[in-house]
Amino acid sequence: MKRALITGVTGQDGAYLAKFLMSKGYEVYGTYRRLSTPNFWRLNYLGIMRKVNLISMDLNDTTSIMESIEISQPDEIYHLAAQSFVGASFEQPIATGEVTGLATTRMLEAILKRDKDIKFYNASTSELYGNSSSGPLDEATPFKPQSPYATAKLYSYWMTRLYRDAYGLFAANGILFNHESPIRGLEFVTRKITNAIAKIKLGIEKKVILGNIESFRDWGYAPDYVEGMWKILQNETPEDFVLATGETHSVKEFLSLSCEIAGLAMDDVLEVSSSLKRPLEVHYLVGNPSKAEVELNWTHRMEFRDLVKEMTEEDIARWDSFINGKPVIWDAQHYDDNNNIIKTRYKMDA
Ligand code: NDP
Ligand code: GDP
């Protein structure tokens, strides 16, 4: 039986990947970090909480990284843990550099010391491209990061390549375009929208307050993308791959479709606030996944409309259950994005 270690198993991708690898017969180990309130809701939501072997690990703590590898003795490591939110990276550029950038080197060093045969997947991102070109963006397009997050990920990308080239590790980058789901973090614009639309639909909220609604993203479905991660590590040689749908939509289109699905008029619910606009913006992303399609036989399955539908309907169902006193496993009841969270850096261009 193959063994996999997933860093960041409590996150969106980690949870879906754990479930996927179990379906392939893997023994799955996943790292989590100690928080004042334990955060296992995604594992519970997917029904796999008791099936993942959980190891406490913090990316700032090299000893805990070493230990997670000692304990799990993995054939494959999927390094997904990171400070993953572009917005927060402007507010915490140094922590983002440590966790999203430098920690990848801690992982690679640990592999080098412990077992050079471990295959390593690194979670790279379409944010690397910034506004470098309007696309479609592929593995050969130059990078031009536009945030502390993307800059840290660029370092992480190159260190993964460096350990591959210099030390012969099977280390590969998946350059993944945005991928979403009903278990996406609430701060990301897609889930922020579907959670807000659900609350508005049920009379709990009146408005959804957004920043730049004119930016475009190539949005796919997270379960499709975790399969691609696995395929990247099953390839004969360690190589970097773009995973994307090849289609792009604006934030406004996402909102408009979510409103349509919920039976709401967009003009009645939308409020735009310049205080939510970022100091630097990535305006337009669309990927070219041809290499993954040809060499890995990977393709996205879920289309944009179905993605928005699934996310919107799931959030409406959750809030509906909640207000009717039925138990729900989810994250939104303790979070109010329209409330008084101060976005420090965002105000710079207000
Ligand atoms: P999430 O934010 O949902 O998950 C991130 C995970 O990292 C969580 O388990 C989180 O723990 C963990 N983590 C954060 N900081 C630390 C730390 N200091 N020590 C240990 N663990 C930590 O991200 P996704 O699942 O969406 O993304 C997975 C990876 O893929 C990330 O690296 C992300 O940057 C990258 N990526 C994501 C894309 C997307 O569209 N989803 C696109 C391209 C790349 P906790 O649950 O406790 O917060
Ligand atoms: P990103 O592509 O990783 O930055 O993913 P996000 O979901 O955080 O943001 C996608 C796009 O939505 C970016 O261009 C944001 O500027 C834009 N956006 C507009 N309003 C908001 C908002 O209120 N929250 C977030 N997270 N993004 C917003």
Short mmCIF file of C-alpha atoms in Angstrom, two decimals, residues 4-213:
data_model
loop_
_atom_site.label_atom_id
_atom_site.label_comp_id
_atom_site.label_asym_id
_atom_site.label_seq_id
_atom_site.Cartn_x
_atom_site.Cartn_y
_atom_site.Cartn_z
CA ALA A 4 1.10 9.78 1.16
CA LEU A 5 1.76 12.78 3.38
CA ILE A 6 -0.38 15.85 2.72
CA THR A 7 0.68 19.10 4.36
CA GLY A 8 -2.36 21.29 5.02
CA VAL A 9 -4.92 18.49 5.08
CA THR A 10 -7.40 20.77 6.88
CA GLY A 11 -7.57 23.10 3.85
CA GLN A 12 -9.80 22.83 0.79
CA ASP A 13 -7.39 20.91 -1.44
CA GLY A 14 -5.90 18.83 1.36
CA ALA A 15 -9.29 17.46 2.34
CA TYR A 16 -10.33 16.61 -1.23
CA LEU A 17 -6.93 15.12 -2.00
CA ALA A 18 -7.04 12.94 1.13
CA LYS A 19 -10.39 11.56 0.03
CA PHE A 20 -9.15 11.01 -3.52
CA LEU A 21 -5.98 9.20 -2.42
CA MET A 22 -7.98 6.94 -0.11
CA SER A 23 -10.12 5.96 -3.09
CA LYS A 24 -6.87 4.93 -4.79
CA GLY A 25 -5.94 2.72 -1.83
CA TYR A 26 -3.35 4.99 -0.21
CA GLU A 27 -2.61 5.17 3.50
CA VAL A 28 -3.06 8.90 4.05
CA TYR A 29 -1.24 11.06 6.58
CA GLY A 30 -2.10 14.72 6.89
CA THR A 31 -0.61 17.60 8.81
CA TYR A 32 -2.63 20.10 10.76
CA ARG A 33 -1.53 22.99 12.97
CA ARG A 34 -2.61 23.58 16.50
CA LEU A 35 -5.20 26.37 16.70
CA SER A 36 -7.21 27.69 19.65
CA THR A 37 -10.27 26.21 17.95
CA PRO A 38 -9.57 22.94 16.12
CA ASN A 39 -10.35 23.19 12.41
CA PHE A 40 -11.38 19.79 11.11
CA TRP A 41 -14.70 20.74 9.60
CA ARG A 42 -13.73 19.90 6.01
CA LEU A 43 -12.57 16.40 6.96
CA ASN A 44 -15.85 15.87 8.79
CA TYR A 45 -17.84 17.32 5.90
CA LEU A 46 -16.22 14.80 3.51
CA GLY A 47 -16.70 11.95 6.02
CA ILE A 48 -12.98 11.15 6.34
CA MET A 49 -12.06 12.56 9.75
CA ARG A 50 -11.44 9.13 11.29
CA LYS A 51 -9.61 7.82 8.23
CA VAL A 52 -6.77 10.34 7.97
CA ASN A 53 -3.73 9.87 10.20
CA LEU A 54 -3.26 13.36 11.60
CA ILE A 55 0.13 14.77 12.54
CA SER A 56 0.65 18.13 14.23
CA MET A 57 3.07 20.25 12.18
CA ASP A 58 3.83 23.93 11.75
CA LEU A 59 5.67 25.15 8.68
CA ASN A 60 7.80 27.46 10.82
CA ASP A 61 9.07 24.53 12.86
CA THR A 62 11.63 22.39 11.04
CA THR A 63 11.58 19.75 13.76
CA SER A 64 7.87 19.19 13.31
CA ILE A 65 8.36 18.93 9.53
CA MET A 66 11.06 16.29 10.03
CA GLU A 67 8.84 14.42 12.45
CA SER A 68 5.87 14.40 10.10
CA ILE A 69 8.07 12.66 7.52
CA GLU A 70 9.57 10.26 10.10
CA ILE A 71 6.12 9.23 11.28
CA SER A 72 4.43 8.89 7.89
CA GLN A 73 7.35 7.42 5.90
CA PRO A 74 5.67 8.57 2.69
CA ASP A 75 6.19 7.51 -0.90
CA GLU A 76 4.71 10.84 -1.94
CA ILE A 77 4.43 14.25 -0.30
CA TYR A 78 1.84 16.76 -1.43
CA HIS A 79 2.97 20.10 -0.06
CA LEU A 80 -0.21 22.18 0.08
CA ALA A 81 0.11 24.03 3.38
CA ALA A 82 0.63 27.76 2.99
CA GLN A 83 -0.70 31.18 3.81
CA SER A 84 -2.82 30.91 0.69
CA PHE A 85 -4.74 34.19 0.54
CA VAL A 86 -3.39 37.01 -1.66
CA GLY A 87 -5.28 39.66 0.31
CA ALA A 88 -3.74 38.66 3.64
CA SER A 89 -0.28 38.58 2.09
CA PHE A 90 -0.35 42.37 1.68
CA GLU A 91 -1.16 42.67 5.38
CA GLN A 92 1.38 40.03 6.49
CA PRO A 93 4.17 39.99 3.92
CA ILE A 94 6.84 38.62 6.23
CA ALA A 95 4.80 35.73 7.66
CA THR A 96 3.72 34.92 4.11
CA GLY A 97 7.35 34.83 3.01
CA GLU A 98 8.20 32.39 5.80
CA VAL A 99 5.23 30.07 5.41
CA THR A 100 4.46 30.24 1.70
CA GLY A 101 8.05 30.63 0.54
CA LEU A 102 10.79 29.48 2.86
CA ALA A 103 8.86 26.53 4.27
CA THR A 104 9.09 24.79 0.89
CA THR A 105 12.86 24.72 1.33
CA ARG A 106 12.38 23.27 4.81
CA MET A 107 10.30 20.49 3.22
CA LEU A 108 12.85 19.86 0.45
CA GLU A 109 15.76 19.80 2.90
CA ALA A 110 13.89 17.33 5.08
CA ILE A 111 13.37 15.03 2.07
CA LEU A 112 17.02 15.32 1.11
CA LYS A 113 18.08 14.29 4.61
CA ARG A 114 15.47 11.62 5.23
CA ASP A 115 14.82 9.84 1.90
CA LYS A 116 15.68 11.08 -1.59
CA ASP A 117 13.17 8.68 -3.16
CA ILE A 118 10.14 10.52 -1.79
CA LYS A 119 8.22 12.21 -4.60
CA PHE A 120 7.35 15.84 -3.92
CA TYR A 121 4.41 17.84 -5.27
CA ASN A 122 4.58 21.60 -4.79
CA ALA A 123 1.45 23.76 -4.88
CA SER A 124 2.36 26.49 -7.37
CA THR A 125 -0.15 28.97 -8.66
CA SER A 126 -1.34 31.03 -11.61
CA GLU A 127 -0.69 34.09 -9.41
CA LEU A 128 2.97 33.64 -10.46
CA TYR A 129 2.08 35.14 -13.83
CA GLY A 130 0.69 38.39 -12.46
CA ASN A 131 -0.07 40.63 -15.42
CA SER A 132 2.77 39.20 -17.47
CA SER A 133 0.60 38.40 -20.48
CA SER A 134 -3.10 38.13 -21.20
CA GLY A 135 -2.70 34.46 -22.08
CA PRO A 136 -3.60 31.71 -22.48
CA LEU A 137 -0.78 31.16 -20.01
CA ASP A 138 1.29 28.01 -20.10
CA GLU A 139 4.44 26.45 -18.64
CA ALA A 140 6.67 28.67 -20.84
CA THR A 141 5.04 32.02 -20.03
CA PRO A 142 7.29 34.33 -17.95
CA PHE A 143 6.30 35.08 -14.37
CA LYS A 144 5.73 38.55 -12.94
CA PRO A 145 4.25 38.25 -9.44
CA GLN A 146 2.01 41.05 -8.18
CA SER A 147 1.65 40.26 -4.46
CA PRO A 148 3.72 39.09 -1.49
CA TYR A 149 1.87 35.78 -1.85
CA ALA A 150 2.88 35.34 -5.48
CA THR A 151 6.44 36.43 -4.78
CA ALA A 152 6.76 33.84 -2.00
CA LYS A 153 5.25 31.21 -4.30
CA LEU A 154 7.74 32.14 -7.02
CA TYR A 155 10.59 31.39 -4.63
CA SER A 156 8.89 28.13 -3.69
CA TYR A 157 8.49 27.24 -7.39
CA TRP A 158 12.16 27.82 -8.14
CA MET A 159 13.41 25.97 -5.07
CA THR A 160 11.37 22.96 -6.14
CA ARG A 161 13.00 23.09 -9.57
CA LEU A 162 16.41 23.65 -8.01
CA TYR A 163 16.20 20.54 -5.81
CA ARG A 164 15.07 18.59 -8.86
CA ASP A 165 17.96 19.82 -11.02
CA ALA A 166 20.69 19.95 -8.39
CA TYR A 167 19.94 16.85 -6.30
CA GLY A 168 17.82 14.70 -8.60
CA LEU A 169 14.69 14.75 -6.44
CA PHE A 170 11.38 13.83 -8.03
CA ALA A 171 10.02 17.31 -7.32
CA ALA A 172 7.30 18.84 -9.47
CA ASN A 173 5.24 22.03 -9.53
CA GLY A 174 1.55 22.08 -10.31
CA ILE A 175 0.79 25.58 -11.60
CA LEU A 176 -2.85 25.57 -10.67
CA PHE A 177 -5.35 28.20 -11.69
CA ASN A 178 -8.07 29.12 -9.19
CA HIS A 179 -10.17 26.18 -8.10
CA GLU A 180 -13.20 26.40 -5.91
CA SER A 181 -15.84 24.29 -4.17
CA PRO A 182 -18.39 24.44 -1.35
CA ILE A 183 -15.47 23.97 1.06
CA ARG A 184 -13.42 26.89 -0.30
CA GLY A 185 -12.25 29.36 2.36
CA LEU A 186 -14.78 32.11 3.07
CA GLU A 187 -12.39 34.94 2.26
CA PHE A 188 -11.97 34.00 -1.40
CA VAL A 189 -14.29 35.88 -3.68
CA THR A 190 -16.29 32.90 -4.99
CA ARG A 191 -17.23 31.54 -1.59
CA LYS A 192 -17.65 35.05 -0.19
CA ILE A 193 -20.23 35.61 -2.91
CA THR A 194 -22.12 32.32 -2.53
CA ASN A 195 -22.18 32.60 1.27
CA ALA A 196 -23.47 36.18 1.06
CA ILE A 197 -26.04 35.37 -1.62
CA ALA A 198 -27.35 32.50 0.53
CA LYS A 199 -27.72 34.82 3.51
CA ILE A 200 -29.44 37.49 1.41
CA LYS A 201 -31.78 34.92 -0.09
CA LEU A 202 -32.82 33.83 3.40
CA GLY A 203 -33.17 37.38 4.75
CA ILE A 204 -30.15 37.28 7.08
CA GLU A 205 -28.08 39.79 5.11
CA LYS A 206 -28.84 42.62 2.69
CA LYS A 207 -25.70 43.28 0.66
CA VAL A 208 -22.55 41.67 -0.63
CA ILE A 209 -19.66 44.13 -0.48
CA LEU A 210 -16.92 43.51 -3.05
CA GLY A 211 -13.78 45.21 -4.33
CA ASN A 212 -12.67 44.92 -7.96
CA ILE A 213 -15.46 43.10 -9.80
#
